[in-house]
Coordinates of C-alpha atoms in Angstrom, one line a residue:
M25 CA 2.5 -21.3 -13.0
E26 CA 4.3 -22.1 -16.3
L27 CA 7.5 -19.7 -17.0
V28 CA 7.3 -19.0 -20.7
A29 CA 10.1 -16.4 -21.1
S30 CA 12.6 -14.7 -18.7
N31 CA 14.8 -12.1 -20.1
K32 CA 17.0 -9.7 -17.7
V33 CA 16.8 -6.2 -18.9
V34 CA 17.9 -3.1 -16.6
G35 CA 19.4 -4.9 -13.8
G36 CA 16.0 -6.7 -13.1
W37 CA 13.9 -9.2 -14.9
H38 CA 11.2 -9.5 -17.1
K39 CA 9.4 -12.9 -16.9
R40 CA 6.5 -14.3 -18.8
Y41 CA 4.1 -16.5 -16.8
R42 CA 1.2 -19.3 -18.0
H43 CA -1.5 -20.4 -15.6
A44 CA -4.7 -22.3 -14.6
S45 CA -7.2 -19.5 -13.6
Q46 CA -10.0 -20.9 -11.4
T47 CA -11.9 -17.2 -12.4
T48 CA -11.9 -17.1 -16.2
Q49 CA -11.5 -20.5 -16.2
C50 CA -9.0 -21.1 -18.8
D51 CA -5.4 -20.6 -19.2
M52 CA -4.2 -17.0 -18.5
T53 CA -0.6 -15.2 -19.1
F54 CA 0.7 -12.2 -17.8
A55 CA 4.2 -10.9 -17.6
I56 CA 5.9 -9.2 -14.8
F57 CA 9.0 -6.9 -14.4
L58 CA 11.4 -7.5 -10.8
P59 CA 13.3 -4.0 -10.4
E60 CA 17.0 -4.7 -8.8
T61 CA 15.9 -4.8 -5.4
A62 CA 13.6 -7.3 -5.7
N63 CA 16.1 -9.7 -6.6
S64 CA 17.9 -8.9 -3.5
G65 CA 14.7 -10.2 -1.5
K66 CA 13.8 -6.8 -0.8
Q67 CA 9.3 -6.8 -1.2
V68 CA 8.9 -4.0 -3.5
P69 CA 5.5 -1.9 -4.6
V70 CA 3.5 -3.3 -7.5
L71 CA 1.9 -1.0 -10.7
Y72 CA -0.9 -2.8 -12.4
W73 CA -1.0 -2.3 -15.9
L74 CA -3.9 -2.7 -18.3
S75 CA -3.6 -2.4 -22.0
G76 CA -6.3 -1.7 -24.5
L77 CA -8.0 -2.9 -27.0
T78 CA -6.2 -6.1 -29.5
C79 CA -3.4 -6.2 -26.7
T80 CA -1.7 -8.6 -24.6
D81 CA 0.4 -8.5 -21.8
E82 CA 3.1 -7.8 -24.1
N83 CA 2.3 -5.1 -25.9
F84 CA 3.4 -2.3 -22.7
M85 CA 6.9 -4.6 -22.0
Q86 CA 8.4 -4.1 -25.2
K87 CA 7.3 -0.7 -26.2
A88 CA 6.8 1.9 -23.5
G89 CA 10.2 1.9 -22.2
A90 CA 8.8 1.4 -18.3
F91 CA 11.9 0.0 -17.3
K92 CA 14.6 1.5 -16.4
I93 CA 12.7 4.4 -14.5
A94 CA 11.0 1.6 -12.5
N95 CA 14.1 -0.3 -11.2
E96 CA 15.4 3.4 -10.5
L97 CA 12.2 3.7 -8.3
G98 CA 11.9 0.0 -7.3
I99 CA 9.2 -0.6 -8.9
A100 CA 7.9 -4.1 -10.5
I101 CA 5.0 -3.9 -12.9
V102 CA 2.6 -6.8 -13.3
A103 CA 0.9 -6.6 -17.1
P104 CA -2.1 -9.4 -17.4
D105 CA -3.7 -10.1 -20.5
T106 CA -6.8 -8.1 -21.8
S107 CA -9.3 -11.0 -22.4
P108 CA -9.3 -14.6 -21.5
R109 CA -8.4 -16.6 -24.9
G110 CA -8.5 -20.4 -25.7
E111 CA -10.4 -22.7 -28.3
N112 CA -13.7 -22.8 -26.0
V113 CA -13.7 -18.9 -25.2
P114 CA -16.6 -17.1 -27.4
D115 CA -15.4 -14.5 -29.6
D116 CA -17.6 -11.5 -31.0
E117 CA -19.4 -13.4 -33.9
H118 CA -17.7 -11.1 -36.6
T119 CA -14.3 -11.7 -35.1
A120 CA -14.6 -7.4 -34.7
Y121 CA -11.0 -6.2 -32.5
D122 CA -13.4 -4.3 -30.0
F123 CA -15.7 -7.1 -28.3
G124 CA -14.7 -10.7 -27.2
L125 CA -10.8 -11.9 -27.8
G126 CA -8.5 -8.8 -26.7
A127 CA -11.4 -6.8 -25.7
G128 CA -12.6 -7.9 -21.9
F129 CA -13.4 -4.5 -20.8
Y130 CA -12.2 -5.6 -17.2
L131 CA -15.7 -6.7 -16.1
N132 CA -17.3 -9.5 -15.1
A133 CA -20.1 -10.7 -18.0
T134 CA -23.3 -11.7 -16.9
Q135 CA -24.5 -12.7 -20.3
P136 CA -23.7 -16.0 -22.0
P137 CA -21.7 -16.9 -24.0
Y138 CA -19.3 -14.9 -21.9
H139 CA -19.9 -15.0 -18.3
T140 CA -18.3 -18.3 -17.9
H141 CA -15.1 -16.7 -19.1
Y142 CA -15.0 -13.1 -19.1
Q143 CA -14.4 -12.1 -15.6
M144 CA -12.0 -10.1 -15.9
Y145 CA -12.8 -7.9 -13.1
D146 CA -12.0 -10.4 -10.4
Y147 CA -8.7 -12.0 -11.9
V148 CA -7.6 -8.5 -12.3
V149 CA -8.5 -6.8 -8.4
K150 CA -8.5 -10.7 -6.7
E151 CA -6.9 -13.3 -8.4
L152 CA -4.2 -12.1 -10.0
P153 CA -2.8 -10.0 -7.7
N154 CA -2.9 -13.2 -4.4
L155 CA -1.0 -15.1 -7.4
I156 CA 1.8 -12.3 -7.5
E157 CA 1.9 -12.0 -4.0
N158 CA 2.0 -15.3 -2.7
H159 CA 5.0 -16.2 -5.6
F160 CA 6.8 -13.2 -5.9
P161 CA 8.6 -10.6 -3.6
V162 CA 6.3 -8.0 -3.5
S163 CA 4.4 -6.0 -1.1
K164 CA 0.3 -5.3 -0.7
A165 CA 1.3 -1.5 -1.9
R166 CA -0.5 -1.5 -5.5
A167 CA -1.5 1.2 -7.9
I168 CA -3.3 0.6 -11.1
S169 CA -2.7 2.4 -14.2
G170 CA -3.7 1.5 -18.3
H171 CA -4.2 2.6 -21.6
S172 CA -7.4 3.2 -23.5
M173 CA -10.0 0.0 -22.6
G174 CA -6.8 -0.5 -19.8
G175 CA -7.6 3.0 -19.1
H176 CA -11.1 2.8 -18.5
G177 CA -10.1 -0.5 -16.7
A178 CA -7.7 1.6 -14.1
L179 CA -10.3 4.1 -13.5
T180 CA -13.0 2.0 -12.2
L181 CA -11.3 -0.7 -11.0
G182 CA -9.5 1.8 -8.8
L183 CA -12.4 3.8 -7.9
R184 CA -14.8 0.7 -6.7
N185 CA -11.8 -0.6 -4.7
A186 CA -10.2 2.6 -2.9
T187 CA -8.4 0.6 -0.1
R188 CA -6.4 -1.8 -2.7
Y189 CA -5.0 0.6 -4.5
S190 CA -3.0 4.0 -3.5
S191 CA -3.0 5.7 -7.0
I192 CA -5.0 5.6 -10.2
S193 CA -3.3 6.5 -13.5
A194 CA -4.5 6.3 -16.9
F195 CA -3.5 7.5 -20.7
S196 CA -6.1 8.1 -23.3
P197 CA -9.1 6.3 -21.1
I198 CA -12.4 5.3 -22.2
V199 CA -13.7 7.8 -19.4
H200 CA -17.5 7.2 -20.2
P201 CA -18.3 4.3 -21.7
S202 CA -22.0 4.5 -20.7
A203 CA -22.2 7.1 -23.7
C204 CA -19.3 5.9 -26.5
P205 CA -19.5 3.5 -29.0
W206 CA -17.1 1.2 -27.7
G207 CA -18.2 1.2 -24.4
I208 CA -22.1 0.8 -25.8
K209 CA -20.9 -2.2 -27.5
A210 CA -19.1 -3.9 -24.9
L211 CA -20.9 -3.2 -21.9
S212 CA -24.7 -4.3 -23.5
G213 CA -22.9 -7.3 -25.1
Y214 CA -21.3 -8.4 -21.8
L215 CA -24.1 -7.1 -19.1
G216 CA -27.6 -6.9 -21.0
D217 CA -29.4 -4.2 -22.1
D218 CA -30.3 -2.4 -18.8
K219 CA -27.9 0.1 -18.2
T220 CA -27.8 0.1 -14.5
H221 CA -26.1 -2.8 -14.6
W222 CA -23.7 -0.5 -16.2
Q223 CA -22.9 2.4 -14.0
N224 CA -20.0 0.3 -11.6
H225 CA -18.4 0.2 -14.9
D226 CA -18.2 3.5 -15.7
A227 CA -16.0 6.5 -14.5
V228 CA -17.9 9.6 -14.9
L229 CA -20.9 7.9 -13.2
L230 CA -18.9 6.4 -10.2
I231 CA -17.7 9.4 -9.1
K232 CA -20.9 11.5 -9.9
N233 CA -22.6 8.8 -7.6
K234 CA -19.8 8.9 -5.3
Q235 CA -19.5 5.2 -5.5
Y236 CA -15.8 5.0 -4.2
A237 CA -14.8 4.2 -0.5
R238 CA -12.2 7.7 -0.6
P239 CA -10.9 9.4 -3.1
L240 CA -7.0 8.7 -4.7
P241 CA -4.9 10.7 -6.4
M242 CA -5.4 10.4 -10.2
L243 CA -3.7 11.2 -13.3
V244 CA -4.9 11.3 -16.8
S245 CA -2.9 12.3 -19.7
Q246 CA -4.6 12.5 -23.0
G247 CA -2.7 13.3 -26.5
T248 CA -4.8 16.2 -28.4
A249 CA -4.2 14.3 -31.8
D250 CA -5.7 11.2 -30.7
N251 CA -7.8 10.2 -33.5
F252 CA -10.4 9.0 -31.0
L253 CA -10.6 11.9 -29.0
E254 CA -13.6 13.2 -29.5
E255 CA -15.9 10.6 -30.2
Q256 CA -14.9 7.4 -28.1
L257 CA -12.2 8.9 -25.0
Q258 CA -14.1 12.1 -24.3
P259 CA -12.0 13.6 -21.4
W260 CA -14.1 16.5 -20.8
H261 CA -16.8 14.4 -19.2
L262 CA -14.6 13.1 -16.1
Q263 CA -12.9 16.6 -16.1
K264 CA -16.3 17.9 -15.4
V265 CA -17.8 15.6 -12.6
A266 CA -14.4 15.5 -11.2
T267 CA -14.6 19.2 -10.3
E268 CA -18.3 19.3 -9.4
Q269 CA -17.4 16.5 -6.9
N270 CA -13.7 18.0 -6.0
Y271 CA -12.1 14.6 -7.0
P272 CA -8.8 15.1 -6.6
L273 CA -8.1 14.3 -10.5
Q274 CA -4.8 15.7 -13.2
L275 CA -6.2 15.7 -16.3
E276 CA -3.1 16.9 -18.7
M277 CA -3.7 17.8 -22.7
C278 CA -0.5 16.6 -24.2
D279 CA -0.6 18.7 -27.6
G280 CA 0.8 17.0 -30.7
Y281 CA 0.4 13.2 -29.1
D282 CA -2.1 10.4 -30.9
H283 CA -3.4 7.2 -29.1
S284 CA 0.2 5.2 -29.9
Y285 CA 2.8 3.8 -27.7
F286 CA 4.8 6.8 -28.8
F287 CA 2.4 8.9 -26.6
I288 CA 3.1 6.4 -23.5
A289 CA 6.7 6.1 -24.0
S290 CA 7.0 10.2 -24.0
Y291 CA 5.0 10.2 -20.5
I292 CA 5.5 6.9 -18.8
E293 CA 8.0 8.2 -16.5
K294 CA 5.9 11.0 -15.0
H295 CA 3.3 8.7 -14.2
L296 CA 5.6 6.1 -12.4
K297 CA 7.2 9.0 -10.8
F298 CA 3.3 9.9 -9.7
H299 CA 2.5 6.5 -8.3
A300 CA 5.6 6.5 -6.8
K301 CA 5.3 9.3 -4.5
H302 CA 2.2 7.6 -3.3
F303 CA 2.9 4.0 -2.4

């Protein structure tokens, strides 16, 4: 790993690293916040944060205001990039913001030319945690969270890997990608037009079909002033299926909040305390 940047903050450390990924077959960048307790040698639990469309590891770390409460709770935070990148990594032919670079959707692509590099599911679930747990003073206690496309990732990766995580949370997630424009474009582009291959990447369908090892505590926060609410996010689908299947979902509609990091900064303390209860 190559250390790209290091900043002391609230007594802990924020660091960025670059490494050659065997999973995505390109260099990947991630950021990690280590609380003071980790610097004293104590192993700490980890929250994996998955960011949304167009983001990198830097968006959450610079805008969420999470470090103070994470330090108080003794939680490390790991934020990977949202897609593979590099000269040889294919992008959307029209350079659209919602597909290709910055829009990996946390799945393993099967369709060329994306299948070689866009293996974000395996990267986040397997390679990155192995790297973190082998090089930093962290325990195997893990939680997962994210925003928008990253909220979709947190829900689907958490549901499919319930033995690897203790809790799931999301801000403004894409809950039913099989039924919204962002999701349909991504799932068809990365996985093909056979919709049976989409089901493992749709939180609503995973809960409906009971495709999880065990139910995990799940917190979802959604702003009522989000301009993507009606067309792309549609949290009522998640609420409906969770009620039908008796899944432990806590969905909160937050009056007046939009899709931005102002919303995340307002509720991140609640989410971190939620995960701290379940480690």
